[in-house]
Short mmCIF file of C-alpha atoms in Angstrom, two decimals:
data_model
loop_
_atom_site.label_atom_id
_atom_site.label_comp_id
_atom_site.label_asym_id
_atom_site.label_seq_id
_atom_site.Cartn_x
_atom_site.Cartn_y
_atom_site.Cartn_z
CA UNK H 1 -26.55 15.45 23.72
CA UNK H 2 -23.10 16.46 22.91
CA UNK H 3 -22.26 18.59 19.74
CA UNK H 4 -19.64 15.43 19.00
CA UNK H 5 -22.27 12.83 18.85
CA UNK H 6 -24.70 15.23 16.86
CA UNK H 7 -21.75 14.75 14.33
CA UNK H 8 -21.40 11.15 14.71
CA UNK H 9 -24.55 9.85 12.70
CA UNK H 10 -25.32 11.31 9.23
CA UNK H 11 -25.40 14.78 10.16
CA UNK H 12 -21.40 14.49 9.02
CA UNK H 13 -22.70 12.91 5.69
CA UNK H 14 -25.13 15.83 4.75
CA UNK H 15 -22.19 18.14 5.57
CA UNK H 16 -20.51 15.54 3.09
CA UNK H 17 -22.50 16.71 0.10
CA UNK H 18 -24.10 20.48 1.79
CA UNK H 19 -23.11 23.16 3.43
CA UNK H 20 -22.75 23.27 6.42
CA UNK H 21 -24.70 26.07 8.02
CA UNK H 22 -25.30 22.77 11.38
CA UNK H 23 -21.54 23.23 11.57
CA UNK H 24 -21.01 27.16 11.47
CA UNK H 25 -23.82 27.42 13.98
CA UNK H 26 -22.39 24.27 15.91
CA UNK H 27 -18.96 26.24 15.90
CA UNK H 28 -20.67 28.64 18.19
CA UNK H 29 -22.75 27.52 20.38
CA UNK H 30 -22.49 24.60 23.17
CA UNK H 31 -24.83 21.94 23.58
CA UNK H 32 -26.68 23.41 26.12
CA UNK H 33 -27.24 26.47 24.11
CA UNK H 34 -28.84 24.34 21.37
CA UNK H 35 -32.48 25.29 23.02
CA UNK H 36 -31.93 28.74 21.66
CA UNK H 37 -31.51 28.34 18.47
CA UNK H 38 -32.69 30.69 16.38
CA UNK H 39 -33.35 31.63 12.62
CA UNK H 40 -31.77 35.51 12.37
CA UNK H 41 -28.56 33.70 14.48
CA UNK H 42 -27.98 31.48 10.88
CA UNK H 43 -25.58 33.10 8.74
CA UNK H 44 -26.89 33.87 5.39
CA UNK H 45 -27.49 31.15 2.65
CA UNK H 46 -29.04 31.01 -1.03
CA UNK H 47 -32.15 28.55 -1.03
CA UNK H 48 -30.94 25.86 -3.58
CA UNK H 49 -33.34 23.91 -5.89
CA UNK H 50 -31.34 20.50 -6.25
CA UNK H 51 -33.49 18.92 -9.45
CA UNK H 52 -32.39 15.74 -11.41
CA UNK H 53 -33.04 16.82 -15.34
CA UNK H 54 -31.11 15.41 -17.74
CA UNK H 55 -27.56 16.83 -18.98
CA UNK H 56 -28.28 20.23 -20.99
CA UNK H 57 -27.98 20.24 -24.84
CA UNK H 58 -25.36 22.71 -24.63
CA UNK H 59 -22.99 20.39 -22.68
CA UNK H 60 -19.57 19.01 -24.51
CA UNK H 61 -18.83 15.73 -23.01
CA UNK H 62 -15.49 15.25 -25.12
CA UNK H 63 -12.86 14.92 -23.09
CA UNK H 64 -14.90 13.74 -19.84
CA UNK H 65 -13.02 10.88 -18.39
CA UNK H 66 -16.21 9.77 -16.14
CA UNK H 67 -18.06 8.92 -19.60
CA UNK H 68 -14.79 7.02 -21.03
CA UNK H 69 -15.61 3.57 -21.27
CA UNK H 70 -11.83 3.20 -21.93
CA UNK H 71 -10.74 4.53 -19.00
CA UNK H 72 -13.07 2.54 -17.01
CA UNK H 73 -11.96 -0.70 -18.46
CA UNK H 74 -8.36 0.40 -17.72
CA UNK H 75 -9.52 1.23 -14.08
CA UNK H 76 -11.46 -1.67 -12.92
CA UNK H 77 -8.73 -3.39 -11.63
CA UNK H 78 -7.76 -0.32 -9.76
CA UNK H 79 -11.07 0.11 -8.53
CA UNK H 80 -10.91 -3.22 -7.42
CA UNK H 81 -7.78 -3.24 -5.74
CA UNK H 82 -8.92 0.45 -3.80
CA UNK H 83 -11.55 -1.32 -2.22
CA UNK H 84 -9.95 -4.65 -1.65
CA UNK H 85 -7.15 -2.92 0.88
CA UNK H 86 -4.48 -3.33 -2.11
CA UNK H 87 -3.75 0.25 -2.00
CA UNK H 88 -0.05 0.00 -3.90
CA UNK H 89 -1.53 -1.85 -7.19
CA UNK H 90 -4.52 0.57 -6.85
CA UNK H 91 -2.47 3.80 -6.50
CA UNK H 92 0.32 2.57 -9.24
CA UNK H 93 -3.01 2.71 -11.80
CA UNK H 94 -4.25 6.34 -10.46
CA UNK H 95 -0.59 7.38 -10.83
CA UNK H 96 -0.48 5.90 -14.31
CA UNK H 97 -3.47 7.92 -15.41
CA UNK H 98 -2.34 11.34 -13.81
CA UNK H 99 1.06 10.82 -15.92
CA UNK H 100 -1.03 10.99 -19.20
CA UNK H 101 -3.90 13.38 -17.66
CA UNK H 102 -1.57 15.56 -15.34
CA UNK H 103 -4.15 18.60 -15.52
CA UNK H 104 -7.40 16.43 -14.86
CA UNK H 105 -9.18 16.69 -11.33
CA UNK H 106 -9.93 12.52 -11.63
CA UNK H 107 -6.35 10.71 -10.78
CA UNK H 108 -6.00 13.08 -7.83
CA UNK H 109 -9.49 12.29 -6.54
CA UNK H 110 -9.06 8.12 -7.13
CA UNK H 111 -5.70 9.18 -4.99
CA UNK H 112 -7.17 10.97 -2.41
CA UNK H 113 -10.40 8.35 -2.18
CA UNK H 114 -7.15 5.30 -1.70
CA UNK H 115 -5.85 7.83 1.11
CA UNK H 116 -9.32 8.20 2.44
CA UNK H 117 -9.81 4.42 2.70
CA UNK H 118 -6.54 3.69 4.62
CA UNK H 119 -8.10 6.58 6.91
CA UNK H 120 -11.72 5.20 7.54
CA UNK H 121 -10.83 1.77 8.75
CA UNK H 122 -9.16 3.40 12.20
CA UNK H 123 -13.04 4.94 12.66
CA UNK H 124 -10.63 8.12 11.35
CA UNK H 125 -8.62 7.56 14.70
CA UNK H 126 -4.97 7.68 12.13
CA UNK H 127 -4.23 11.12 11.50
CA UNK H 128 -0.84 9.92 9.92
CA UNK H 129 -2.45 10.28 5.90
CA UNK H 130 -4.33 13.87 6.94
CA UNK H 131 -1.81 15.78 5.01
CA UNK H 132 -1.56 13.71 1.81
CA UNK H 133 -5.47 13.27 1.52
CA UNK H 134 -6.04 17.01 1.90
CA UNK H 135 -3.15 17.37 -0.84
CA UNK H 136 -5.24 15.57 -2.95
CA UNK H 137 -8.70 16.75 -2.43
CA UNK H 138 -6.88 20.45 -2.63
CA UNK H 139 -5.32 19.47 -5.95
CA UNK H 140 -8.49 17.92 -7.31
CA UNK H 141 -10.35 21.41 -6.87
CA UNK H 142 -7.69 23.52 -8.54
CA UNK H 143 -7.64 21.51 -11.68
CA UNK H 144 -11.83 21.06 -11.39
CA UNK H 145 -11.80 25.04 -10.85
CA UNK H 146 -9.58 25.01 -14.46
CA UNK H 147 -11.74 23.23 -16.33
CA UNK H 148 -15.10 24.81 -14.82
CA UNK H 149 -12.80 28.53 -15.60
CA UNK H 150 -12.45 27.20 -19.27
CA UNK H 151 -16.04 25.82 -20.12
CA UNK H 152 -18.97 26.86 -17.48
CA UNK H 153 -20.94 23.94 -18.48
CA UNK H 154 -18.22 21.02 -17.89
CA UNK H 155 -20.49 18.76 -15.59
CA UNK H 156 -17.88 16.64 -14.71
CA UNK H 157 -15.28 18.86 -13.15
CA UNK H 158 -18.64 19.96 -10.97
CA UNK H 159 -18.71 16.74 -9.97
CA UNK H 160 -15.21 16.24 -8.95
CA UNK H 161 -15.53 20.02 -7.20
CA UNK H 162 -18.21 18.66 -5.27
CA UNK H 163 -16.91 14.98 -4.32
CA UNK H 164 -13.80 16.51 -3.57
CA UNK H 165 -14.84 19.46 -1.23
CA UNK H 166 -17.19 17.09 0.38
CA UNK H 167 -15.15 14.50 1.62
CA UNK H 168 -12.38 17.47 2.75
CA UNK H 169 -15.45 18.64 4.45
CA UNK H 170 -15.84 15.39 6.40
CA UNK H 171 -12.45 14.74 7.55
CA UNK H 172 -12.41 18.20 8.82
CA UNK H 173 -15.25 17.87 10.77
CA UNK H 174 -14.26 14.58 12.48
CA UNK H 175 -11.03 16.54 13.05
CA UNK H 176 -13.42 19.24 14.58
CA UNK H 177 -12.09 22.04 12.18
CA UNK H 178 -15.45 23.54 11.83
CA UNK H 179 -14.22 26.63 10.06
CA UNK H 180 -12.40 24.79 7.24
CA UNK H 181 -15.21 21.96 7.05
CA UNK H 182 -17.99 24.70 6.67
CA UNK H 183 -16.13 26.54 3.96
CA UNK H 184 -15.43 23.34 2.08
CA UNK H 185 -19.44 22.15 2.51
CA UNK H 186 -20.61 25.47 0.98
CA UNK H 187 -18.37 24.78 -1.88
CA UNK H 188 -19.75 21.24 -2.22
CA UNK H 189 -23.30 22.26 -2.20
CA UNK H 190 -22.69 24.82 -4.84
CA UNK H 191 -21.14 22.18 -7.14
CA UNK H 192 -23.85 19.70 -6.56
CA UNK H 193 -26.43 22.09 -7.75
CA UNK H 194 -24.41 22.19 -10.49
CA UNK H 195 -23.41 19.10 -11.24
CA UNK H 196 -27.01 17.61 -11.09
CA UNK H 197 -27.91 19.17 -14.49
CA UNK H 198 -26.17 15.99 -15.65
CA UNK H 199 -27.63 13.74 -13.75
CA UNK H 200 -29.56 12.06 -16.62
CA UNK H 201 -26.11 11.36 -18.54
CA UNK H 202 -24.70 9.09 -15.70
CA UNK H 203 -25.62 7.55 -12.59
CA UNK H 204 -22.05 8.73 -11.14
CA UNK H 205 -23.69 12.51 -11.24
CA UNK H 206 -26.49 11.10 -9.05
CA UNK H 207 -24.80 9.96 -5.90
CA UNK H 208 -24.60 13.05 -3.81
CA UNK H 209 -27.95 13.93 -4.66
CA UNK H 210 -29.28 10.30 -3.45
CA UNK H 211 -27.05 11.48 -0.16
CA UNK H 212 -28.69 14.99 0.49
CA UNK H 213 -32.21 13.98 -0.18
CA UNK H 214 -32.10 11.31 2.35
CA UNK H 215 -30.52 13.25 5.13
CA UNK H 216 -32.04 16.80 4.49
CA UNK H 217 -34.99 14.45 6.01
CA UNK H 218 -33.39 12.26 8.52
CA UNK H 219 -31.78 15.65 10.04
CA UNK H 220 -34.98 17.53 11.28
CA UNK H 221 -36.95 14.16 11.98
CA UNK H 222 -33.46 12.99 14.82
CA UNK H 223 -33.11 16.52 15.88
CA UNK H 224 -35.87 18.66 15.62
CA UNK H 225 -33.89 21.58 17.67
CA UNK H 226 -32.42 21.71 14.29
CA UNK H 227 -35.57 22.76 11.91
CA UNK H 228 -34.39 26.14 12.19
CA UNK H 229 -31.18 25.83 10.30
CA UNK H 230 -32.68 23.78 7.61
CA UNK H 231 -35.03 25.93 6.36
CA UNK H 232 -32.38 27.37 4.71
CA UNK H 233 -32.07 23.58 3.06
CA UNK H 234 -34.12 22.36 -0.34
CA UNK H 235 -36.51 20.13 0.70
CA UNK H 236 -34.86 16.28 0.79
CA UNK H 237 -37.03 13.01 -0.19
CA UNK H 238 -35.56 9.59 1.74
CA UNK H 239 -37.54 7.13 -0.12
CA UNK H 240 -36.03 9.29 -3.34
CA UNK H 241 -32.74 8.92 -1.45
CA UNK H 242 -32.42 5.50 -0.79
CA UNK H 243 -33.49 4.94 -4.61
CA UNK H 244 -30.94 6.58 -5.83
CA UNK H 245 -28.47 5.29 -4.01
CA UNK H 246 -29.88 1.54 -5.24
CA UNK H 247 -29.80 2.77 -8.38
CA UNK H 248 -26.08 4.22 -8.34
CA UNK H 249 -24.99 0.98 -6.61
CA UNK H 250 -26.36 -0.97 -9.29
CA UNK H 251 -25.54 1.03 -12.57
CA UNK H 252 -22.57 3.36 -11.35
CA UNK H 253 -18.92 2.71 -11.79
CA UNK H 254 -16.89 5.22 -9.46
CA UNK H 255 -19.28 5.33 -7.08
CA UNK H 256 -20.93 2.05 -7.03
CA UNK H 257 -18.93 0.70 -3.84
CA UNK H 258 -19.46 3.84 -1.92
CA UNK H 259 -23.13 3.87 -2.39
CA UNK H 260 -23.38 0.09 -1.21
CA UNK H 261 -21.26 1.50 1.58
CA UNK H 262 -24.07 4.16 2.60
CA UNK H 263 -26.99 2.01 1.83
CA UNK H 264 -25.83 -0.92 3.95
CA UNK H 265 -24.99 1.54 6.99
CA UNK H 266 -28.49 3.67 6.67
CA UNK H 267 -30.46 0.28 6.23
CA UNK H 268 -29.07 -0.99 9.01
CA UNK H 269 -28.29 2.37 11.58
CA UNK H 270 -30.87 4.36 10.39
CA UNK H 271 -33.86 2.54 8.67
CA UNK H 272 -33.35 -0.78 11.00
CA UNK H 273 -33.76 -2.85 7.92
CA UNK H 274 -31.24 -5.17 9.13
CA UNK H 275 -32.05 -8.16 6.92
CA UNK H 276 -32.14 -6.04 3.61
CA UNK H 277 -28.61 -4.67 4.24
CA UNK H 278 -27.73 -7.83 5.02
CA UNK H 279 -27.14 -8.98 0.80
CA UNK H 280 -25.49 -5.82 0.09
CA UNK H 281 -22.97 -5.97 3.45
CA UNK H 282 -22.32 -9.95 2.15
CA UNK H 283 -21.86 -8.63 -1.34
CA UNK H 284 -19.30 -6.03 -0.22
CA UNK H 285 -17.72 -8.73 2.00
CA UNK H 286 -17.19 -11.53 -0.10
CA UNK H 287 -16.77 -9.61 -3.40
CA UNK H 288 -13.40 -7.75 -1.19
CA UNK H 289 -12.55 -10.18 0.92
CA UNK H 290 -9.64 -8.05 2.42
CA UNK H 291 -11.40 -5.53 2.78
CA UNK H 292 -11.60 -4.76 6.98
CA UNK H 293 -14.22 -2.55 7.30
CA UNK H 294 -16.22 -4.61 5.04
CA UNK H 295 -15.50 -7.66 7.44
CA UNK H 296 -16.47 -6.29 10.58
CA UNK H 297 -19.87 -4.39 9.36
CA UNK H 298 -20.76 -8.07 7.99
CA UNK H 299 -20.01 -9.44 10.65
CA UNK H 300 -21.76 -7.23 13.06
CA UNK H 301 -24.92 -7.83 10.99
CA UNK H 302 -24.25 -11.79 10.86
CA UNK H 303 -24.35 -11.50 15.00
CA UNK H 304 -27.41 -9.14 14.81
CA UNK H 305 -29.60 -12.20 12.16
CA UNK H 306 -28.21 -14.58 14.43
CA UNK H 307 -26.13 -16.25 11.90
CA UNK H 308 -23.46 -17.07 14.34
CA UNK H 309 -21.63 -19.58 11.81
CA UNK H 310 -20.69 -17.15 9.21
CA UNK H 311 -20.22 -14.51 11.99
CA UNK H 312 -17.42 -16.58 13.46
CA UNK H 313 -16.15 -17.83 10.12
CA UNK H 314 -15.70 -13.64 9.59
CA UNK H 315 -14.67 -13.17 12.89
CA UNK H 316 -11.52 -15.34 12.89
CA UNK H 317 -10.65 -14.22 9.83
CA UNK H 318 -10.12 -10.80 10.89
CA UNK H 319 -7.93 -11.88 13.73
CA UNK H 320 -6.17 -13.87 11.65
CA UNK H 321 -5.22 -10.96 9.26
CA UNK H 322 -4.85 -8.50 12.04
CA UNK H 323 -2.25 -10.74 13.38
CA UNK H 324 -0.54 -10.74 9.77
CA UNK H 325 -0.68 -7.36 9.77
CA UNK H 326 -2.38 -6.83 6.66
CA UNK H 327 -3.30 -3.09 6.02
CA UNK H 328 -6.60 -1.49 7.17
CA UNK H 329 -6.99 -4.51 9.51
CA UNK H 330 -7.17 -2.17 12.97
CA UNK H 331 -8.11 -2.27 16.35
CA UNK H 332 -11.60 -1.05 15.26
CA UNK H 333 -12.21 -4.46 13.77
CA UNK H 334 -10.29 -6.70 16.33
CA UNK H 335 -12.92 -5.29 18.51
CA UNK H 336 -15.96 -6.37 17.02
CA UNK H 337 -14.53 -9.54 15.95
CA UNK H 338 -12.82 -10.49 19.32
CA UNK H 339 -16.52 -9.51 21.22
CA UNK H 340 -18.10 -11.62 19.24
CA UNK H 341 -15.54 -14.76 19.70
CA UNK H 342 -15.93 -14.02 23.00
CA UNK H 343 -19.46 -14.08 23.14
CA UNK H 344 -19.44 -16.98 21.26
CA UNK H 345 -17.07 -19.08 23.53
CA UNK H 346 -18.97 -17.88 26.64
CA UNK H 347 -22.92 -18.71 25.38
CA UNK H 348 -22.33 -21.06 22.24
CA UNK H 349 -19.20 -23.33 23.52
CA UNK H 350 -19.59 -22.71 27.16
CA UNK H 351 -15.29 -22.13 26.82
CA UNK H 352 -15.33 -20.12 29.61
CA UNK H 353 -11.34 -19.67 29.44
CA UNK H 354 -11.69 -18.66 25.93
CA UNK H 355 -14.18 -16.62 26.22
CA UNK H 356 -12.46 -14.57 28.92
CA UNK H 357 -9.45 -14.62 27.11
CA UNK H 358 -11.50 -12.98 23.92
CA UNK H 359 -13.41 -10.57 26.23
CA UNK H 360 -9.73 -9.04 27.35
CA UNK H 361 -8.26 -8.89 23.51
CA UNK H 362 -11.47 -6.20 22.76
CA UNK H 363 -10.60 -4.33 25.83
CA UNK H 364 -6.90 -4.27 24.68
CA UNK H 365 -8.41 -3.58 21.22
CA UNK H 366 -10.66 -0.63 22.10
CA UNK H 367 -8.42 1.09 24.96
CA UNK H 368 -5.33 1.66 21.93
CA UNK H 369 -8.35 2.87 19.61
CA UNK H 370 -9.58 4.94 22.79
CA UNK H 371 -13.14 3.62 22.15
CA UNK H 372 -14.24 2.69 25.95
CA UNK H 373 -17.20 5.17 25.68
CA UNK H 374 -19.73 2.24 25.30
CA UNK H 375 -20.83 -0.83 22.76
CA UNK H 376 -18.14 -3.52 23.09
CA UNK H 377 -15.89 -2.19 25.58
CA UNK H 378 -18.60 -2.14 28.39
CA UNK H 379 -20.43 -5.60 27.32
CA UNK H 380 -16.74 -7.36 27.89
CA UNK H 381 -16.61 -5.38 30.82
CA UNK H 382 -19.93 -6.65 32.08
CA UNK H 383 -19.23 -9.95 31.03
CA UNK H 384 -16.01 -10.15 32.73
CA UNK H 385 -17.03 -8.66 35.75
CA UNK H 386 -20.42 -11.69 35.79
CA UNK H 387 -18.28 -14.09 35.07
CA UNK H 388 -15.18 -12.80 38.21
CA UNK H 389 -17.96 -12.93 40.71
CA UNK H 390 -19.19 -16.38 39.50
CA UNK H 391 -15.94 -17.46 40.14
CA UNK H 392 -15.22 -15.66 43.18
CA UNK H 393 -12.79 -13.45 42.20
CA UNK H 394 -13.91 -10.35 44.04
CA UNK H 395 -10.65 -8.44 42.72
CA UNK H 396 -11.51 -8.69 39.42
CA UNK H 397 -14.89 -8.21 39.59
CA UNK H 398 -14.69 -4.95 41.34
CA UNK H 399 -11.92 -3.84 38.55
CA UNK H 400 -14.32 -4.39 35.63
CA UNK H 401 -17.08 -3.43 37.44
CA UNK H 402 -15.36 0.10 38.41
CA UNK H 403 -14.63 0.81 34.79
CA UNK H 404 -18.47 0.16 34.33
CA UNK H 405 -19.59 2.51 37.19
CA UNK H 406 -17.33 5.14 35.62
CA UNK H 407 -17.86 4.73 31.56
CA UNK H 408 -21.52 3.40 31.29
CA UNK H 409 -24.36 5.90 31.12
CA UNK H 410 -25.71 6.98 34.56
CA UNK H 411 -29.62 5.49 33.00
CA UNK H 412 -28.21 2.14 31.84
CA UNK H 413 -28.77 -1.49 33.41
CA UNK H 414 -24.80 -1.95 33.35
CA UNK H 415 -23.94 1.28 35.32
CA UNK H 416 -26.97 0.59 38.24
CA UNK H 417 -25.71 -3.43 38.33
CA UNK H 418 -22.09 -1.70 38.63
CA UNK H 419 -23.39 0.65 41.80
CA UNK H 420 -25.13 -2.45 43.05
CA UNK H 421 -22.08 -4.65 43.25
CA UNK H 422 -20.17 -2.36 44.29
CA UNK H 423 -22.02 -0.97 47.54
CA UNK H 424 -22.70 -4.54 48.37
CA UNK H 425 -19.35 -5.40 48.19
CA UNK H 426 -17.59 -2.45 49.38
#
């Protein structure tokens, strides 16, 4: 298995909230040298108890914008409009609040969480909004570092230390800056520890431990090769996890949407609890309906029940706003949702002409994304390719056929029917 798609699955979320001791060691050694893993190779790293206790009696909350329910009245909108794809309305709000709290870590974060968001929906394939988000999440730690410089026990600017290194951790990773993600990690980890003495004062404080003590498990249980390294881990809890995640997405205000976000995704990815992500990935769906990430996971899990109604309700809808060219509505999502037309057309409609004409918008959709390493891009394929020899078409059959025999994995049913056609057709 390839050090990228080690990353791929949560192992980039621990590093999210962690440090990242996977990466440092990842930085040096090639897949194949993953066998010889060893403890003395690890670098050095404190064991850290991670325990949710209630906020210490020695903590002064004035000032805390997290606990302000002013502030949060002021930002719902916002927070709305973040998550809804209406970044401008959002961002006029965050810029609004950093006028009036110019040395606070929080405006900077909201900014750098709206830059993050116009990021994600590419599957982090934009690199256009790199520099601003980093600005951000860089900005957010100096003013956190302030406050923590001017009051030890200031919670809050722990949390905002922690939040802020993480997610600069994660978008250096996927960028495959292992050096910078690593140091930024360590930093996160540090602040969590801290900023889980306050856990008991708000459900915001809770959400990266809810993260780490689900995938300090799921780690060494998908990659055992990587025990080892996580000894140097607290021990993680994923029942604990996921029940603090539930409980941020119900009760939390900042954090709310991204821990539906990460409970919908490891219900579905990781726990193959389809049908109980499937209220939560509605929820997200209808509750920000322009929203395209939201769209296609719903929509991907409305194909998966079998709900093929509401999955093509979804589906057009996406093309219909990708075609308007409303933000965060990418090539990412014109995949899914022109796979699924096509699938649709071809087994629900018998449209046969439709349904080839769908088939070759997701390979148009996933060859600009340059995602033609499996999933979508090789089931058109294949379906193409069925559908050409049906017909007679020999020269088309061998061209989608060829671009299975040379993407699809060597073990899979699509790469050995591929072969097959091929030599008996050659």
């Amino acid at each position: 298995m390839s050090v990228l798609s080690l990353f791929s699955r949560g192992l980039l979320v621990l590093l999210l909230f962690s440090g990242s001791v996977v990466l440092s060691q990842a930085q040096q050694t090639s897949p194949s040298d993953t066998t010889r893993l060893r403890i003395g190779q690890v670098p050095a790293m404190r064991t850290v108890a991670i325990d949710t206790v209630s906020v210490l009696p020695t903590a002064d909350t004035k000032g805390w914008l997290l606990l302000d329910k002013d502030i949060q009245l002021e930002l719902d909108g916002a927070v709305q409009n973040l998550y809804n794809f209406k970044y401008d309305k959002a961002e006029k709000q965050f810029r609004s609040l950093r006028r009036r709290y110019p040395h606070h870590p929080m405006p900077y974060f909201l900014l750098g969480l709206s830059t993050w968001w116009k990021i994600m929906p590419t599957n982090f394939d934009s690199k256009q909004y790199d520099k601003l988000f980093f600005a951000y999440m860089d900005t957010a730690n100096t003013y956190s570092e302030r406050l923590i410089k001017a009051d030890p026990h200031n919670y809050e600017a722990y949390f905002f230390l922690s939040a802020a290194n993480g997610f600069d951790a994660r978008l250096n990773a996927e960028r495959h800056n292992w050096r910078k993600a690593t140091v930024s990690s360590k930093r996160a980890l540090t602040s969590l520890q801290k900023s889980s003495e306050a856990n008991g004062l708000s459900p915001e404080f809770l959400f990266g431990e809810a993260l780490f003590n689900y995938y300090a498990v799921w780690i060494p249980d998908n990659y055992p090769l990587l025990k080892p390294v996580l000894l140097f881990f607290p021990k993680g809890n994923k029942q604990l996890g996921l029940s603090q995640l539930r409980t941020v997405a119900n009760t939390g205000f900042y954090t709310s949407v991204e821990s539906k976000v990460f409970l919908m995704k490891l219900l579905h990815n990781d726990e193959h609890q389809t049908a109980a992500a499937m209220p939560i990935a509605r929820d997200l769906a209808l509750r920000y309906p322009d929203n395209g990430y939201f769209a296609r996971f719903y929509s991907l899990l409305c194909f998966d029940q079998a709900d093929f109604t509401e999955c093509e309700r979804i589906s057009r809808d996406i093309i219909t706003k990708i075609n308007a060219g409303l933000p965060g509505y990418e090539a990412s999502s014109g995949r899914y949702a022109s796979y699924f037309l096509g699938y649709l057309m071809q087994y629900k409609y018998r449209d046969l002409a439709k349904a080839k004409d769908y088939y070759q918008r997701c390979i148009v959709f996933a060859e600009s994304n340059n995602e033609t390493s499996g999933g979508f891009y090789l089931f058109a394929n294949a379906n193409l390719a069925r559908m050409a020899d049906h017909d007679r078409d020999a020269p088309a059959a061998r061209r989608y056929y060829e671009v299975l025999a040379d993407k699809a994995d060597h073990k899979s049913d699509q790469y050995k029917e591929a072969k097959t056609w091929l030599k008996k057709n050659s």
